[in-house]
Short mmCIF file of C-alpha atoms in Angstrom, two decimals:
data_model
loop_
_atom_site.label_atom_id
_atom_site.label_comp_id
_atom_site.label_asym_id
_atom_site.label_seq_id
_atom_site.Cartn_x
_atom_site.Cartn_y
_atom_site.Cartn_z
CA UNK A 1 -5.11 74.13 81.85
CA UNK A 2 -1.36 73.82 82.27
CA UNK A 3 -1.03 70.18 81.19
CA UNK A 4 -0.26 70.82 77.54
CA UNK A 5 2.14 73.76 78.02
CA UNK A 6 4.03 71.58 80.49
CA UNK A 7 4.20 68.69 78.01
CA UNK A 8 5.39 71.07 75.31
CA UNK A 9 8.04 72.55 77.59
CA UNK A 10 9.33 69.13 78.61
CA UNK A 11 9.71 68.03 74.98
CA UNK A 12 11.25 71.39 74.10
CA UNK A 13 13.82 70.99 76.88
CA UNK A 14 14.79 67.51 75.69
CA UNK A 15 15.15 68.83 72.15
CA UNK A 16 17.32 71.75 73.27
CA UNK A 17 19.55 69.47 75.30
CA UNK A 18 19.77 67.12 72.36
CA UNK A 19 20.97 69.91 70.08
CA UNK A 20 23.77 70.58 72.56
CA UNK A 21 24.89 66.98 72.77
CA UNK A 22 25.95 66.19 69.24
CA UNK A 23 28.58 63.72 70.43
CA UNK A 24 25.92 61.65 72.11
CA UNK A 25 23.82 61.75 68.99
CA UNK A 26 26.67 60.54 66.81
CA UNK A 27 27.64 57.84 69.29
CA UNK A 28 24.05 56.62 69.34
CA UNK A 29 24.09 56.33 65.55
CA UNK A 30 27.42 54.59 65.26
CA UNK A 31 26.27 51.51 67.17
CA UNK A 32 23.41 50.48 64.84
CA UNK A 33 25.39 51.50 61.78
CA UNK A 34 28.23 49.19 62.76
CA UNK A 35 25.71 46.39 63.11
CA UNK A 36 24.14 47.22 59.78
CA UNK A 37 27.24 47.76 57.70
CA UNK A 38 29.68 45.35 59.31
CA UNK A 39 27.90 42.64 61.24
CA UNK A 40 25.09 42.21 58.74
CA UNK A 41 27.47 42.18 55.81
CA UNK A 42 29.40 39.34 57.39
CA UNK A 43 26.28 37.47 58.38
CA UNK A 44 24.26 37.65 55.19
CA UNK A 45 26.01 34.63 53.72
CA UNK A 46 25.50 32.53 56.82
CA UNK A 47 21.80 33.16 57.15
CA UNK A 48 19.24 32.18 54.56
CA UNK A 49 15.95 34.00 54.89
CA UNK A 50 12.75 32.78 53.35
CA UNK A 51 9.86 34.96 52.33
CA UNK A 52 7.76 35.73 55.36
CA UNK A 53 5.37 38.62 55.87
CA UNK A 54 5.71 41.55 55.58
CA UNK A 55 8.34 40.78 52.94
CA UNK A 56 7.10 39.87 49.46
CA UNK A 57 10.41 38.97 47.90
CA UNK A 58 13.69 37.58 49.05
CA UNK A 59 15.44 40.15 51.17
CA UNK A 60 19.02 40.60 52.21
CA UNK A 61 20.00 40.21 55.82
CA UNK A 62 20.73 43.93 56.00
CA UNK A 63 17.13 44.66 55.14
CA UNK A 64 15.96 42.17 57.72
CA UNK A 65 17.76 43.73 60.67
CA UNK A 66 16.83 47.38 60.03
CA UNK A 67 13.68 47.28 62.23
CA UNK A 68 15.64 45.49 64.94
CA UNK A 69 18.27 48.18 64.87
CA UNK A 70 15.59 50.86 65.10
CA UNK A 71 14.46 49.04 68.23
CA UNK A 72 18.06 48.90 69.44
CA UNK A 73 18.40 52.68 69.21
CA UNK A 74 15.30 53.06 71.34
CA UNK A 75 16.32 50.34 73.77
CA UNK A 76 19.68 51.98 74.41
CA UNK A 77 18.12 55.42 74.71
CA UNK A 78 15.63 54.14 77.24
CA UNK A 79 18.40 52.59 79.31
CA UNK A 80 20.62 55.63 78.88
CA UNK A 81 18.05 57.95 80.40
CA UNK A 82 17.63 55.47 83.20
CA UNK A 83 21.39 55.44 83.69
CA UNK A 84 21.56 59.22 83.88
CA UNK A 85 18.94 59.15 86.62
CA UNK A 86 20.82 56.52 88.59
CA UNK A 87 24.02 58.46 88.03
CA UNK A 88 22.37 61.50 89.64
CA UNK A 89 23.15 63.59 86.63
CA UNK A 90 19.47 63.92 85.90
CA UNK A 91 18.09 63.32 89.39
CA UNK A 92 18.13 67.04 90.12
CA UNK A 93 16.03 67.89 87.11
CA UNK A 94 13.78 64.96 87.95
CA UNK A 95 13.12 66.49 91.36
CA UNK A 96 12.36 69.82 89.72
CA UNK A 97 9.94 68.08 87.38
CA UNK A 98 8.20 66.10 90.10
CA UNK A 99 7.57 69.18 92.24
CA UNK A 100 5.58 70.84 89.44
CA UNK A 101 1.90 71.23 90.32
CA UNK A 102 0.72 68.47 87.97
CA UNK A 103 -0.19 64.83 88.48
CA UNK A 104 2.88 62.71 88.69
CA UNK A 105 1.75 60.23 86.03
CA UNK A 106 1.36 63.08 83.57
CA UNK A 107 4.83 64.44 84.35
CA UNK A 108 6.39 61.02 83.89
CA UNK A 109 4.44 60.49 80.67
CA UNK A 110 5.59 63.90 79.39
CA UNK A 111 9.18 63.03 80.24
CA UNK A 112 8.83 59.79 78.26
CA UNK A 113 7.34 61.68 75.33
CA UNK A 114 10.35 63.98 75.41
CA UNK A 115 12.91 61.19 75.32
CA UNK A 116 10.88 59.30 72.72
CA UNK A 117 10.94 62.35 70.46
CA UNK A 118 14.73 62.34 70.59
CA UNK A 119 14.85 58.59 69.93
CA UNK A 120 12.65 59.02 66.88
CA UNK A 121 14.89 61.73 65.47
CA UNK A 122 17.78 59.31 65.83
CA UNK A 123 15.86 56.47 64.21
CA UNK A 124 14.95 58.56 61.18
CA UNK A 125 18.55 59.69 60.80
CA UNK A 126 19.58 56.04 60.93
CA UNK A 127 16.95 55.11 58.33
CA UNK A 128 18.16 57.91 56.08
CA UNK A 129 21.76 56.70 56.28
CA UNK A 130 20.63 53.12 55.64
CA UNK A 131 18.69 54.33 52.60
CA UNK A 132 21.81 56.09 51.38
CA UNK A 133 23.51 52.68 51.44
CA UNK A 134 20.68 51.24 49.38
CA UNK A 135 18.79 49.61 52.23
CA UNK A 136 15.48 51.35 51.83
CA UNK A 137 11.81 50.78 52.59
CA UNK A 138 8.71 51.71 50.64
CA UNK A 139 8.21 55.46 50.88
CA UNK A 140 4.87 55.10 52.65
CA UNK A 141 6.57 52.89 55.22
CA UNK A 142 8.54 55.81 56.60
CA UNK A 143 5.25 57.53 57.43
CA UNK A 144 3.38 54.53 58.82
CA UNK A 145 6.39 53.63 60.96
CA UNK A 146 5.99 56.79 63.03
CA UNK A 147 3.15 55.63 65.32
CA UNK A 148 4.91 52.28 65.78
CA UNK A 149 8.13 54.06 66.73
CA UNK A 150 6.29 56.30 69.20
CA UNK A 151 4.76 53.31 70.93
CA UNK A 152 8.03 51.35 70.97
CA UNK A 153 9.85 54.41 72.33
CA UNK A 154 7.31 54.84 75.09
CA UNK A 155 7.52 51.17 76.02
CA UNK A 156 11.31 51.11 76.28
CA UNK A 157 11.45 54.52 77.94
CA UNK A 158 8.93 53.38 80.54
CA UNK A 159 11.01 50.28 81.18
CA UNK A 160 14.10 52.43 81.73
CA UNK A 161 12.19 54.76 84.03
CA UNK A 162 10.84 51.85 86.04
CA UNK A 163 14.33 50.39 86.38
CA UNK A 164 15.78 53.74 87.44
CA UNK A 165 13.39 53.87 90.37
CA UNK A 166 14.44 50.44 91.59
CA UNK A 167 18.17 50.55 91.02
CA UNK A 168 19.72 52.70 93.69
CA UNK A 169 23.37 52.19 92.99
CA UNK A 170 25.50 52.53 89.96
CA UNK A 171 27.19 49.17 90.48
CA UNK A 172 23.89 47.54 89.76
CA UNK A 173 23.80 49.09 86.37
CA UNK A 174 26.21 46.58 84.90
CA UNK A 175 23.58 44.08 85.94
CA UNK A 176 21.01 45.97 83.94
CA UNK A 177 23.21 45.66 80.88
CA UNK A 178 23.65 41.94 81.42
CA UNK A 179 20.17 41.08 82.52
CA UNK A 180 18.02 43.55 80.62
CA UNK A 181 19.57 45.02 77.49
CA UNK A 182 21.43 41.98 76.18
CA UNK A 183 18.73 39.36 76.77
CA UNK A 184 16.08 41.73 75.49
CA UNK A 185 17.98 42.38 72.30
CA UNK A 186 19.38 38.92 71.58
CA UNK A 187 16.31 36.98 72.67
CA UNK A 188 14.14 38.78 70.17
CA UNK A 189 13.37 38.81 66.48
CA UNK A 190 15.71 41.76 65.98
CA UNK A 191 18.60 39.74 64.56
CA UNK A 192 16.95 36.53 63.41
CA UNK A 193 13.40 35.55 62.57
CA UNK A 194 11.59 33.53 65.21
CA UNK A 195 11.08 30.53 62.93
CA UNK A 196 14.83 30.33 62.53
CA UNK A 197 15.15 30.34 66.30
CA UNK A 198 12.60 27.53 66.55
CA UNK A 199 14.81 25.32 64.38
CA UNK A 200 17.53 25.34 66.98
CA UNK A 201 15.56 25.48 70.21
CA UNK A 202 11.86 25.44 70.97
CA UNK A 203 12.47 26.96 74.40
CA UNK A 204 14.49 29.86 73.05
CA UNK A 205 11.77 30.46 70.49
CA UNK A 206 9.14 30.63 73.23
CA UNK A 207 11.23 33.04 75.27
CA UNK A 208 11.70 35.25 72.20
CA UNK A 209 7.99 35.12 71.47
CA UNK A 210 7.22 36.30 74.99
CA UNK A 211 9.77 39.11 74.90
CA UNK A 212 7.97 42.45 74.51
CA UNK A 213 10.94 43.76 72.55
CA UNK A 214 10.19 41.17 69.85
CA UNK A 215 6.70 42.57 69.48
CA UNK A 216 7.94 46.15 69.37
CA UNK A 217 10.39 45.17 66.63
CA UNK A 218 7.71 43.29 64.68
CA UNK A 219 5.36 46.24 65.00
CA UNK A 220 8.06 48.48 63.51
CA UNK A 221 8.92 45.88 60.85
CA UNK A 222 5.35 45.66 59.57
CA UNK A 223 4.78 49.40 59.86
CA UNK A 224 7.88 50.04 57.76
CA UNK A 225 6.09 48.18 54.95
CA UNK A 226 2.85 50.04 55.64
CA UNK A 227 1.36 46.88 57.08
CA UNK A 228 -0.48 46.38 60.31
CA UNK A 229 0.40 43.70 62.82
CA UNK A 230 -2.44 43.41 65.31
CA UNK A 231 -0.92 40.95 67.81
CA UNK A 232 2.35 42.90 67.90
CA UNK A 233 0.43 46.11 68.57
CA UNK A 234 -1.58 44.40 71.30
CA UNK A 235 1.48 43.02 73.05
CA UNK A 236 3.41 46.26 72.76
CA UNK A 237 0.50 48.24 74.16
CA UNK A 238 0.15 45.79 77.01
CA UNK A 239 3.85 45.95 77.85
CA UNK A 240 3.84 49.75 77.63
CA UNK A 241 0.95 49.92 80.07
CA UNK A 242 2.63 47.48 82.44
CA UNK A 243 6.02 49.26 82.39
CA UNK A 244 4.34 52.64 82.75
CA UNK A 245 2.37 51.41 85.76
CA UNK A 246 5.58 50.06 87.25
CA UNK A 247 7.33 53.39 86.69
CA UNK A 248 4.49 55.35 88.28
CA UNK A 249 4.51 52.99 91.21
CA UNK A 250 8.30 53.24 91.43
CA UNK A 251 8.10 57.03 91.59
CA UNK A 252 5.22 57.06 94.06
CA UNK A 253 6.17 59.55 96.80
CA UNK A 254 4.95 57.13 99.45
CA UNK A 255 7.68 54.77 98.29
CA UNK A 256 10.25 57.58 98.40
CA UNK A 257 11.97 57.27 95.04
CA UNK A 258 15.04 59.11 96.20
CA UNK A 259 15.21 57.43 99.58
CA UNK A 260 18.86 56.58 99.53
CA UNK A 261 19.75 60.02 98.33
CA UNK A 262 17.95 62.07 100.94
CA UNK B 1 5.18 60.48 124.08
CA UNK B 2 3.17 63.66 123.96
CA UNK B 3 3.34 64.26 127.68
CA UNK B 4 7.11 64.30 127.45
CA UNK B 5 7.10 67.05 124.84
CA UNK B 6 8.32 70.36 126.14
CA UNK B 7 5.90 73.20 126.40
CA UNK B 8 7.58 74.98 123.53
CA UNK B 9 6.24 72.34 121.19
CA UNK B 10 3.00 74.25 120.83
CA UNK B 11 3.02 75.61 117.35
CA UNK B 12 2.03 79.14 118.26
CA UNK B 13 5.34 79.73 119.97
CA UNK B 14 7.02 80.60 116.79
CA UNK B 15 6.14 83.25 114.27
CA UNK B 16 4.69 86.62 114.98
CA UNK B 17 1.25 85.80 116.19
CA UNK B 18 -0.29 88.61 114.18
CA UNK B 19 0.30 86.84 110.86
CA UNK B 20 -1.34 83.48 110.14
CA UNK B 21 1.06 80.63 109.55
CA UNK B 22 1.88 79.85 105.93
CA UNK B 23 3.84 76.68 106.54
CA UNK B 24 2.63 74.26 109.18
CA UNK B 25 4.15 70.91 110.06
CA UNK B 26 2.34 68.76 112.57
CA UNK B 27 3.60 65.55 114.14
CA UNK B 28 5.68 64.49 111.14
CA UNK B 29 7.84 61.40 111.50
CA UNK B 30 9.78 59.50 108.89
CA UNK B 31 11.87 56.37 108.98
CA UNK B 32 14.12 54.82 106.39
CA UNK B 33 14.08 51.05 106.54
CA UNK B 34 15.74 50.91 109.95
CA UNK B 35 16.80 54.42 110.85
CA UNK B 36 14.42 57.04 112.21
CA UNK B 37 15.16 60.27 110.34
CA UNK B 38 12.42 62.47 111.73
CA UNK B 39 10.72 62.01 115.05
CA UNK B 40 7.41 63.79 115.65
CA UNK B 41 8.42 67.18 114.26
CA UNK B 42 5.93 70.04 114.62
CA UNK B 43 6.27 73.73 113.90
CA UNK B 44 4.49 76.47 112.09
CA UNK B 45 5.99 79.57 110.58
CA UNK B 46 4.74 82.72 108.91
CA UNK B 47 6.29 85.36 106.71
CA UNK B 48 9.89 86.19 107.48
CA UNK B 49 13.17 84.32 107.56
CA UNK B 50 13.31 81.02 109.41
CA UNK B 51 16.51 79.04 109.54
CA UNK B 52 16.43 75.28 109.86
CA UNK B 53 19.66 74.63 111.66
CA UNK B 54 21.06 71.18 112.22
CA UNK B 55 24.28 69.24 111.90
CA UNK B 56 24.74 66.88 108.96
CA UNK B 57 22.44 63.92 109.30
CA UNK B 58 19.98 65.73 111.56
CA UNK B 59 17.10 65.10 109.15
CA UNK B 60 17.05 68.41 107.27
CA UNK B 61 17.06 66.86 103.84
CA UNK B 62 14.42 64.34 104.81
CA UNK B 63 12.23 67.15 106.06
CA UNK B 64 12.76 68.97 102.76
CA UNK B 65 11.88 65.89 100.76
CA UNK B 66 8.64 65.66 102.73
CA UNK B 67 7.89 69.38 102.39
CA UNK B 68 8.41 69.17 98.62
CA UNK B 69 6.25 66.04 98.34
CA UNK B 70 9.10 63.96 96.92
CA UNK B 71 8.38 61.64 99.84
CA UNK B 72 5.17 61.26 101.74
CA UNK B 73 4.66 59.91 105.19
CA UNK B 74 1.54 58.47 106.75
CA UNK B 75 2.27 60.17 110.07
CA UNK B 76 1.65 63.85 110.52
CA UNK B 77 0.40 66.68 108.39
CA UNK B 78 1.99 69.39 106.27
CA UNK B 79 0.14 72.49 105.21
CA UNK B 80 1.45 75.06 102.72
CA UNK B 81 -0.41 78.36 102.40
CA UNK B 82 -3.49 76.63 103.78
CA UNK B 83 -3.34 73.64 101.41
CA UNK B 84 -2.88 70.17 102.83
CA UNK B 85 0.10 68.65 101.04
CA UNK B 86 -1.19 65.09 101.08
CA UNK B 87 -4.80 65.85 100.21
CA UNK B 88 -4.30 68.63 97.64
CA UNK B 89 -0.64 68.32 96.66
CA UNK B 90 -0.97 70.31 93.45
CA UNK B 91 -2.50 73.37 95.10
CA UNK B 92 0.13 73.17 97.83
CA UNK B 93 3.05 72.77 95.40
CA UNK B 94 1.79 75.72 93.35
CA UNK B 95 2.42 77.91 96.41
CA UNK B 96 5.89 76.54 97.02
CA UNK B 97 9.20 77.80 95.65
CA UNK B 98 12.08 75.36 96.02
CA UNK B 99 15.85 75.64 95.75
CA UNK B 100 17.33 72.17 95.96
CA UNK B 101 20.70 71.53 97.51
CA UNK B 102 21.97 69.95 94.33
CA UNK B 103 21.89 72.21 91.29
CA UNK B 104 18.95 71.53 89.01
CA UNK B 105 19.87 73.83 86.13
CA UNK B 106 20.59 72.63 82.60
CA UNK B 107 24.16 73.78 82.07
CA UNK B 108 23.99 73.95 78.28
CA UNK B 109 20.86 76.08 78.25
CA UNK B 110 20.78 79.81 78.87
CA UNK B 111 19.45 81.35 82.06
CA UNK B 112 16.38 82.51 80.13
CA UNK B 113 15.76 79.02 78.70
CA UNK B 114 16.08 77.40 82.11
CA UNK B 115 13.56 79.82 83.56
CA UNK B 116 11.19 79.53 80.60
CA UNK B 117 11.11 75.75 81.07
CA UNK B 118 10.28 76.06 84.74
CA UNK B 119 7.62 78.73 84.12
CA UNK B 120 5.88 76.42 81.65
CA UNK B 121 5.84 73.61 84.21
CA UNK B 122 3.85 76.00 86.37
CA UNK B 123 1.54 77.00 83.55
CA UNK B 124 3.15 80.37 82.84
CA UNK B 125 3.96 80.97 79.18
CA UNK B 126 4.35 83.63 76.53
CA UNK B 127 4.40 87.29 77.45
CA UNK B 128 3.54 86.70 81.09
CA UNK B 129 6.49 84.34 81.39
CA UNK B 130 8.86 86.85 79.82
CA UNK B 131 7.72 89.60 82.17
CA UNK B 132 7.94 87.39 85.26
CA UNK B 133 11.39 86.13 84.28
CA UNK B 134 12.67 89.66 83.74
CA UNK B 135 11.27 90.73 87.12
CA UNK B 136 12.70 87.76 88.98
CA UNK B 137 16.14 88.19 87.43
CA UNK B 138 16.04 91.90 88.17
CA UNK B 139 15.27 91.14 91.79
CA UNK B 140 18.36 88.99 92.10
CA UNK B 141 20.56 91.42 90.10
CA UNK B 142 20.84 88.89 87.32
CA UNK B 143 19.07 90.74 84.50
CA UNK B 144 22.18 91.13 82.35
CA UNK B 145 22.90 87.39 82.52
CA UNK B 146 19.66 86.18 80.93
CA UNK B 147 21.26 85.22 77.61
CA UNK B 148 24.28 83.51 79.10
CA UNK B 149 24.62 79.78 79.27
CA UNK B 150 24.50 78.49 82.83
CA UNK B 151 27.80 76.71 82.27
CA UNK B 152 29.46 80.14 81.91
CA UNK B 153 28.16 81.34 85.30
CA UNK B 154 30.01 81.02 88.59
CA UNK B 155 28.52 79.17 91.54
CA UNK B 156 27.03 82.25 93.13
CA UNK B 157 25.26 83.33 89.96
CA UNK B 158 23.97 79.82 89.37
CA UNK B 159 22.42 79.86 92.82
CA UNK B 160 20.86 83.25 92.18
CA UNK B 161 19.42 81.91 88.95
CA UNK B 162 17.84 79.09 90.92
CA UNK B 163 16.40 81.48 93.46
CA UNK B 164 15.01 83.70 90.68
CA UNK B 165 13.49 80.59 89.13
CA UNK B 166 11.87 79.60 92.41
CA UNK B 167 10.09 82.97 92.50
CA UNK B 168 8.57 82.82 89.00
CA UNK B 169 5.21 81.40 90.03
CA UNK B 170 4.90 83.88 92.89
CA UNK B 171 5.06 81.35 95.73
CA UNK B 172 4.02 82.08 99.30
CA UNK B 173 6.69 79.87 100.80
CA UNK B 174 10.30 79.60 99.66
CA UNK B 175 12.32 76.53 100.71
CA UNK B 176 16.10 76.46 100.35
CA UNK B 177 18.11 73.36 101.17
CA UNK B 178 21.66 74.38 102.11
CA UNK B 179 21.77 76.85 99.24
CA UNK B 180 25.23 78.16 100.07
CA UNK B 181 27.06 74.85 99.77
CA UNK B 182 30.13 75.20 97.61
CA UNK B 183 30.03 78.99 97.38
CA UNK B 184 32.87 81.30 98.37
CA UNK B 185 32.45 83.70 101.28
CA UNK B 186 31.40 86.70 99.20
CA UNK B 187 28.82 84.79 97.18
CA UNK B 188 27.52 83.18 100.37
CA UNK B 189 27.01 86.54 101.99
CA UNK B 190 25.34 87.97 98.89
CA UNK B 191 22.88 85.06 98.61
CA UNK B 192 22.11 85.20 102.31
CA UNK B 193 21.41 88.93 102.06
CA UNK B 194 19.22 88.52 98.97
CA UNK B 195 17.06 85.92 100.61
CA UNK B 196 16.76 87.96 103.79
CA UNK B 197 15.48 90.79 101.59
CA UNK B 198 12.84 88.51 100.12
CA UNK B 199 11.78 87.54 103.63
CA UNK B 200 11.61 91.20 104.66
CA UNK B 201 9.26 91.77 101.71
CA UNK B 202 6.82 89.32 103.24
CA UNK B 203 7.77 85.92 101.89
CA UNK B 204 7.92 82.89 104.16
CA UNK B 205 11.45 81.58 103.87
CA UNK B 206 12.73 78.31 105.28
CA UNK B 207 16.48 78.08 104.87
CA UNK B 208 18.23 74.87 105.87
CA UNK B 209 21.85 75.13 106.88
CA UNK B 210 24.48 73.92 109.29
CA UNK B 211 26.32 77.24 109.19
CA UNK B 212 25.35 79.66 111.92
CA UNK B 213 26.85 82.74 110.27
CA UNK B 214 24.07 82.71 107.69
CA UNK B 215 21.50 83.40 110.36
CA UNK B 216 20.78 86.89 111.70
CA UNK B 217 19.95 87.61 115.34
CA UNK B 218 16.42 88.66 114.44
CA UNK B 219 15.67 85.53 112.39
CA UNK B 220 13.59 82.68 113.61
CA UNK B 221 15.44 79.46 114.08
CA UNK B 222 14.46 75.80 114.25
CA UNK B 223 17.17 73.56 115.63
CA UNK B 224 16.98 69.99 114.45
CA UNK B 225 19.11 67.30 116.03
CA UNK B 226 18.92 63.55 115.49
CA UNK B 227 15.53 63.84 113.88
CA UNK B 228 13.99 65.86 116.69
CA UNK B 229 13.18 69.52 116.81
CA UNK B 230 15.00 70.50 119.99
CA UNK B 231 14.51 74.24 120.05
CA UNK B 232 12.85 77.06 118.20
CA UNK B 233 12.27 80.76 118.46
CA UNK B 234 13.85 84.10 117.58
CA UNK B 235 17.62 83.65 117.58
CA UNK B 236 18.40 86.38 120.10
CA UNK B 237 15.84 84.96 122.53
CA UNK B 238 17.37 81.51 122.24
CA UNK B 239 20.99 82.47 122.62
CA UNK B 240 20.60 85.17 125.27
CA UNK B 241 23.83 86.85 124.30
CA UNK B 242 26.06 83.88 123.52
CA UNK B 243 27.06 83.51 119.88
CA UNK B 244 24.61 81.27 118.01
CA UNK B 245 27.46 79.00 117.01
CA UNK B 246 28.41 78.21 120.61
CA UNK B 247 24.78 77.83 121.58
CA UNK B 248 24.22 75.44 118.69
CA UNK B 249 27.32 73.35 119.41
CA UNK B 250 26.45 73.04 123.08
CA UNK B 251 22.90 72.10 122.26
CA UNK B 252 23.87 69.39 119.79
CA UNK B 253 26.52 68.04 122.11
CA UNK B 254 29.42 68.76 119.80
CA UNK B 255 30.97 70.92 122.49
CA UNK B 256 31.08 70.25 126.21
#
């Protein structure tokens, strides 16, 4: 049985590479921290939040956007790994991976587990820094958030992987930023609660409610307070399965994932 | 179209008949959306060194992508060490060592780490992995480099690392896609000699190139041009005294 050693090796490789790329790690942390410490500080006065689950008291805006920023870290990581594949920087190692004598879906899943592991390390570092600034969660929440973070990481990683198999040229990547990352992030509950969105536009609210990123963020939000959000879990699972299927189809050898590059 | 095929298209023409073929390609075609990249290619080779010679754009890389199962095609059949690549891809890939044209090493990891990762992908771990890695590096005269980061190695040593890696799982067939690209003359010669040694030890080697000086007179040679296999056999039988380079240029129409 070589499935598990292969999975372990793939995660191990990601971790080793991660250790060697401290700049990337720091850069990935700066983005959410700027949002948390600058943007949120400026916005807290403008935005009144009422008590909605999972919160039991009034919360500051900073507290509200923490789960969204956890999602942001994972969203950017997912797109980053997709970018490195499109860029060809990682295409070589992808070929090496895909010629291993294992089922392709397992190799792709293992690759996603590897990048998710790195994302989760970043998220916990972010949460620790936020806690140092007084924006903390119940202690148990840090434990119960882990499965939610794994699922969210897999979902966004799978989306990135699927995109990388369809985008053949780098020029198109700006399009990914404009048409995937920004809408996904801004049309979600990451920065503002959905009910707040509904006050200004019913349509925008409905789009946000359909956005899988919203559900991933809500799953993390509830998990951070050791609470369970069934519908969010359901939607996130569904989206993960769909993106994963799309990625596996995108990397199907009969489609020729590296066609343009042959 | 079959009646137009030259007599040499029978697969038994190439390879010493005494050894059974370890890599067989039968009627393989492949087309990108509009352009035909491979047109009914058939050959079968056994242990020893076989060069896949063709100018840029002849279809070498497409053939490699098909042989490594990165692409599949509905037409034709590929068999590696007796395993059908489309029906039992995992068994076939387990018998295949690959050196891609583009480097696939992690520059910030050591040689040992790169090889350990690959070994694990092929189900080799622990003590066995360490022994195999030491042996493979020894074979390529790279043993003293195991702890170095790949980034610190020159192009020739990086290539040798990749060849050592491709041997870890003890493959029957070794594929190399233009492995000498970007190397200086000395490194090119060293790599070419190393791989010829492997072939002499009984491995089936398929080496894609457009450089005729990497091919010895006693090697087997497949000449690919515009997606078609136009000639194959032992080099000295094909050239009949003329330098391979001239023969190749005449054949592919680059020289009148």
